[in-house]
Tab-separated table of C-alpha atoms in Angstrom:
chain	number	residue	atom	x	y	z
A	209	UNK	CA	137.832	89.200	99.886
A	210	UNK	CA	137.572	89.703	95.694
A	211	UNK	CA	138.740	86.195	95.143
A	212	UNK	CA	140.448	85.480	91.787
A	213	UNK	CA	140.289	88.711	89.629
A	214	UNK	CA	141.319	88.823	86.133
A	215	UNK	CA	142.240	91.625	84.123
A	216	UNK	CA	141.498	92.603	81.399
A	217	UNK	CA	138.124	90.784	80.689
A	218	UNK	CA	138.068	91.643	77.219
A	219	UNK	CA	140.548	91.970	74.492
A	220	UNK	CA	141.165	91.872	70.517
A	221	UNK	CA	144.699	91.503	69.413
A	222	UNK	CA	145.673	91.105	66.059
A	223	UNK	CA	147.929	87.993	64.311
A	224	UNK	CA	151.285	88.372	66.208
A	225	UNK	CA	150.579	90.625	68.882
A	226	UNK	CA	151.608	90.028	72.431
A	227	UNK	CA	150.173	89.845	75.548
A	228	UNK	CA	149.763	89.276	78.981
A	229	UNK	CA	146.550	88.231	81.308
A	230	UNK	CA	146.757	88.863	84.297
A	231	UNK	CA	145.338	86.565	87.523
A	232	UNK	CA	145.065	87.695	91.447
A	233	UNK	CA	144.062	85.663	94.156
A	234	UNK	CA	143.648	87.275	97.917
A	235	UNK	CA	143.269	83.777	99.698
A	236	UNK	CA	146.663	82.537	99.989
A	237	UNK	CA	146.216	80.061	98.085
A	238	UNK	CA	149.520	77.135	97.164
A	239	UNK	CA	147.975	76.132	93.491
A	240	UNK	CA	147.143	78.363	90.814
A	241	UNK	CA	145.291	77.622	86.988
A	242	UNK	CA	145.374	78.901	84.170
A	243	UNK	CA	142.148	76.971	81.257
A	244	UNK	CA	140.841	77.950	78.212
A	245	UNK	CA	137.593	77.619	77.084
A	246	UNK	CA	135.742	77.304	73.548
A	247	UNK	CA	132.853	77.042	72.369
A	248	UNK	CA	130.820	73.959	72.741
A	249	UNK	CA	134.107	72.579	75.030
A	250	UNK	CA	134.522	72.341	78.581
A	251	UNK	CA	137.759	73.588	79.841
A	252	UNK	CA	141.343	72.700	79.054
A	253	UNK	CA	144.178	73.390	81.159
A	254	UNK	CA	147.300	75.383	79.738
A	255	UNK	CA	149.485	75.487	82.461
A	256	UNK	CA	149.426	75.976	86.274
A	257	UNK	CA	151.500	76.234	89.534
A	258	UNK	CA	152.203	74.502	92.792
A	259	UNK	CA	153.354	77.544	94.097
A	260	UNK	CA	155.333	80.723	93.910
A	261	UNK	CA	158.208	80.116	91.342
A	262	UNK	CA	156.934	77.080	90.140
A	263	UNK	CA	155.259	76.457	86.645
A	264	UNK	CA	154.030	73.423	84.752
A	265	UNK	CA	152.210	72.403	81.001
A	266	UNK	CA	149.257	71.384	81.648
A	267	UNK	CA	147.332	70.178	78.141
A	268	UNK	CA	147.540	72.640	76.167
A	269	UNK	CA	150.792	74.725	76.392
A	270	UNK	CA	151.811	75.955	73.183
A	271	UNK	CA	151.755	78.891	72.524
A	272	UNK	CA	151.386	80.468	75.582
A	273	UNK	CA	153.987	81.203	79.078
A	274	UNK	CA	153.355	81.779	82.518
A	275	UNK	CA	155.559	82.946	85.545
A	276	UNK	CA	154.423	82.510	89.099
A	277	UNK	CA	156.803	85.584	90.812
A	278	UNK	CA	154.572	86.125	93.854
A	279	UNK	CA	152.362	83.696	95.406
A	280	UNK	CA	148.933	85.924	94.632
A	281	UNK	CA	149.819	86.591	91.123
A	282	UNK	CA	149.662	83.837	88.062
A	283	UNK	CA	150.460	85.605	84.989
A	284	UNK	CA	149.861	84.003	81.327
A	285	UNK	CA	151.870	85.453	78.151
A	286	UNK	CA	150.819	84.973	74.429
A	287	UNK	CA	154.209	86.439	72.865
A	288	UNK	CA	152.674	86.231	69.172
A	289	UNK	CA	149.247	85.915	69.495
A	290	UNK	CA	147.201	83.152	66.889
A	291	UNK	CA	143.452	83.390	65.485
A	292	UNK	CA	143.669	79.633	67.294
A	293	UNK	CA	144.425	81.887	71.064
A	294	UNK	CA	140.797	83.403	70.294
A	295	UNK	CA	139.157	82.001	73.121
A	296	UNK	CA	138.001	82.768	77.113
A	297	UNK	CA	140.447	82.606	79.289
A	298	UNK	CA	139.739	81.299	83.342
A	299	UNK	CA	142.188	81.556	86.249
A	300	UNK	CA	141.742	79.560	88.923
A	301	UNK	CA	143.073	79.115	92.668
A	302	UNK	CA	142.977	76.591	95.347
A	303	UNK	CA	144.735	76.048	98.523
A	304	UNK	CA	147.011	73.498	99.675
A	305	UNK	CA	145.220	71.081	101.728
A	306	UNK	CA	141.987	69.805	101.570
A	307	UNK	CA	139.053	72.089	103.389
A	308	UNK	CA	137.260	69.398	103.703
A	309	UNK	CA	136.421	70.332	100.240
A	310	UNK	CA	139.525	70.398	97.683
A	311	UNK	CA	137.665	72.807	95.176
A	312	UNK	CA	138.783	74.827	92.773
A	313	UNK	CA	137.908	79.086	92.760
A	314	UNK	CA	137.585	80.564	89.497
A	315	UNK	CA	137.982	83.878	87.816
A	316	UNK	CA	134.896	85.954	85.958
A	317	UNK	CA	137.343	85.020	82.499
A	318	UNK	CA	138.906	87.107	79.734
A	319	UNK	CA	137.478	87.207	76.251
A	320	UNK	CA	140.181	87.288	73.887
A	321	UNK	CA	139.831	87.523	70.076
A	322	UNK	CA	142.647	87.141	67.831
A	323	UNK	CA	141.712	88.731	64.069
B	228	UNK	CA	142.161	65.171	76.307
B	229	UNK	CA	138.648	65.506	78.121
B	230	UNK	CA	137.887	63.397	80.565
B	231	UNK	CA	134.808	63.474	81.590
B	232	UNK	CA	131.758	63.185	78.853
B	233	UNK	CA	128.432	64.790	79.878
B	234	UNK	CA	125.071	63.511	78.235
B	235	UNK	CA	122.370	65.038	77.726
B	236	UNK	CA	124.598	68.023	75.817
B	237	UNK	CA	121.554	70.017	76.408
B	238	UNK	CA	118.518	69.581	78.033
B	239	UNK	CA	115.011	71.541	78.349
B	240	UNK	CA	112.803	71.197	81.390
B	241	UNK	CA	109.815	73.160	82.900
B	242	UNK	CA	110.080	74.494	86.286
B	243	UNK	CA	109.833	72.348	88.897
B	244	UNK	CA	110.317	69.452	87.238
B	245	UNK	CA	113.874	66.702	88.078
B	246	UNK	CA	116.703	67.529	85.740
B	247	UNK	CA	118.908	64.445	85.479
B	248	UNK	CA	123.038	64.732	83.901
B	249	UNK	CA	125.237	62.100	83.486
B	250	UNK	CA	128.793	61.964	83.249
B	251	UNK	CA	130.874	59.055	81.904
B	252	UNK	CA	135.534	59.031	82.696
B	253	UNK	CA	138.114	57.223	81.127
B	254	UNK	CA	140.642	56.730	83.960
B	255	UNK	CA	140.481	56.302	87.181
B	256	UNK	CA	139.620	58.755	89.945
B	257	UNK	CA	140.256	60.440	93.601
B	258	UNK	CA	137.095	62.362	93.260
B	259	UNK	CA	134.720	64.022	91.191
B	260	UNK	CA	133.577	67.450	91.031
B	261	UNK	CA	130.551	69.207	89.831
B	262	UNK	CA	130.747	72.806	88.636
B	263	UNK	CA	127.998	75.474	87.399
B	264	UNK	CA	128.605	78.214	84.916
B	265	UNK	CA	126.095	80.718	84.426
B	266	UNK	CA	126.115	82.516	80.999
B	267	UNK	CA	129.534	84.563	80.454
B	268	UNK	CA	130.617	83.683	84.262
B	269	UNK	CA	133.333	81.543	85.925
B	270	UNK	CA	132.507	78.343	86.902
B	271	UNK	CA	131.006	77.610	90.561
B	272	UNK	CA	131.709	74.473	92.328
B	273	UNK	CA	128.840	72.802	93.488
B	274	UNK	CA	129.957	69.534	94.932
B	275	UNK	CA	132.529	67.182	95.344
B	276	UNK	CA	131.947	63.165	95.215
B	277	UNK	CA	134.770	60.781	96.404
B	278	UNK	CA	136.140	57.631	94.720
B	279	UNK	CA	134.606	55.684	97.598
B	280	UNK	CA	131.411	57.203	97.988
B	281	UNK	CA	128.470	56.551	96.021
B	282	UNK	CA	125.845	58.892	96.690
B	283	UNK	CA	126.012	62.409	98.001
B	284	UNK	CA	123.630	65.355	98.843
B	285	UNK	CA	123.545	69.158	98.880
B	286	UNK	CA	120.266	70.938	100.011
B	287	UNK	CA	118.648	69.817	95.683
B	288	UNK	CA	121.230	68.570	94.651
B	289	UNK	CA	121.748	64.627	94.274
B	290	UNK	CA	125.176	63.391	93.100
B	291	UNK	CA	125.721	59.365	92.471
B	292	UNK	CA	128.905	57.626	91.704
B	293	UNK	CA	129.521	54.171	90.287
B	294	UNK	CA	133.191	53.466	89.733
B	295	UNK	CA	132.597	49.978	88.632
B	296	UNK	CA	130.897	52.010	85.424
B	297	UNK	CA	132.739	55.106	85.435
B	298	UNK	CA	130.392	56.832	85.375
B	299	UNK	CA	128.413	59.827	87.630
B	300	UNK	CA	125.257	61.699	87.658
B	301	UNK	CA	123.741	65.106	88.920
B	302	UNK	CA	120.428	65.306	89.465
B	303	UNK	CA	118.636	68.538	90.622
B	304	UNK	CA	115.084	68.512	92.263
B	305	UNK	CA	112.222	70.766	91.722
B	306	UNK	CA	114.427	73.110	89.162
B	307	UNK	CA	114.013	76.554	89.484
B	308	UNK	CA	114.697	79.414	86.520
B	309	UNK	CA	117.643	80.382	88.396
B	310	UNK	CA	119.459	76.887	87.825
B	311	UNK	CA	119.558	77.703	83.982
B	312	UNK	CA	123.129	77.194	83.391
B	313	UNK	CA	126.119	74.714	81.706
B	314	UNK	CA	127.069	72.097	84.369
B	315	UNK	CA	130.270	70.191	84.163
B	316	UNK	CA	131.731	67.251	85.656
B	317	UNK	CA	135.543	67.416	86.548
B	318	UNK	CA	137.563	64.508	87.352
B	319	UNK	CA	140.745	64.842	90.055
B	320	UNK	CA	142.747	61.940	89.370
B	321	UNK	CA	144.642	61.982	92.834
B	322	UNK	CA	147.812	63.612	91.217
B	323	UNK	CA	149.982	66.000	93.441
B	324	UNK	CA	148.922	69.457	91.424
B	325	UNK	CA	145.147	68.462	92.069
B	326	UNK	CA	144.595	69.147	88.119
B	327	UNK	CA	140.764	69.071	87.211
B	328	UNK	CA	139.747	67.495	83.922
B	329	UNK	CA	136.665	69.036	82.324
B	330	UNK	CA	134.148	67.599	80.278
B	331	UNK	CA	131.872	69.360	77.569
B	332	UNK	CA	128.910	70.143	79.920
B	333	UNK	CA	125.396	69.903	79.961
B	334	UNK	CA	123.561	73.018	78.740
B	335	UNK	CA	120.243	73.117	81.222
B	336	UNK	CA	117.062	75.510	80.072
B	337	UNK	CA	114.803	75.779	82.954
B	338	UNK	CA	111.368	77.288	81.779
B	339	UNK	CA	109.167	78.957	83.876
């Protein structure tokens, strides 16, 4: 199994570009993440998913989208992309019930850097 | 808003030696969750602690809980280079989306 993939893992947009990051998970997992993470922080959450065709703001939306249109698949949008978006970006996964352990699988991350 | 507040921010130890983090929460909890990050990599989970536990091991790894203080702490015996990393605490607050709540982390140096 890869896990949770991200793609790409780096990227430099310029003031008002748009995006999209893309997130994979292969374990069937119900609950997908989507954090960001700056420097000297620990991680914020943007939005996430309870599962397939279901989104929700986390706590810190603005600015960004998501859609959830297959279960594997957690996709975050910046449609006009801020020097504020520069930051690395982490997906996460975890499955519905408890295993006994109800942890949380992360992606490698996405650099971003908005100029 | 974070959560969880790690203290020491950073802290330098020679190999071998006890590294001791704490980790103080606002609200209350279902469980609590360590996590490692190596440089430039995801994070790792390393242990889970529940709201009625206080103490918890893992092979060197020593988690406490006191909910009385809010408050947790990760200590790792006889350190090894390899453990140089951030460490965070996240907090699960028992909500139906299991949403984590990170705190700042504690940057560990482990000389050899």
């Amino acid at each position: 199994n890869a896990g949770v993939t991200q793609t790409p893992k780096f990227r430099v947009l310029k003031t008002g570009q748009s995006m999209t990051l893309l997130c994979a998970q292969d374990m069937n997992h119900e609950y997908m993440y989507w954090y960001r993470q700056d420097p000297g922080m620990g991680l914020r959450l943007i939005h996430y998913s309870v599962g397939e065709g279901t989104t929700a703001k986390g706590e810190v939306p603005d600015g960004y989208n998501v859609s959830r249109l297959k279960k594997q698949n957690f996709l975050l949008g910046l449609e006009s992309a801020a020097p504020s978006q520069t930051s690395v970006y982490f997906c996460a996964s975890r499955p519905l019930r408890d295993i006994p352990y109800n942890e949380q699988f992360f992606g490698p991350g996405t650099r971003l850097t908005v100029l | 808003s974070q959560q969880g507040e790690e203290d020491p921010q950073a802290l330098s130890i020679q190999e071998g030696e006890n590294a001791t983090m704490n980790c103080s929460y606002k609200t209350s909890i279902n469980n609590l969750q360590w996590y490692r990050q190596n440089s430039g990599r995801g994070l790792v989970h390393l242990i889970l602690i529940r709201s009625n536990e206080r103490e918890k091991h893992s092979g060197r790894l020593r988690v406490t809980l006191d909910t009385s203080k809010k408050s947790s702490s990760l200590l790792i015996t006889a350190s090894r280079a390899a453990d140089t990393a951030s460490y965070f605490c996240a907090t699960d607050s028992g909500a139906g989306s299991y949403q984590l709540t990170f705190g700042k982390g504690t940057k560990l140096s482990v000389i050899p």
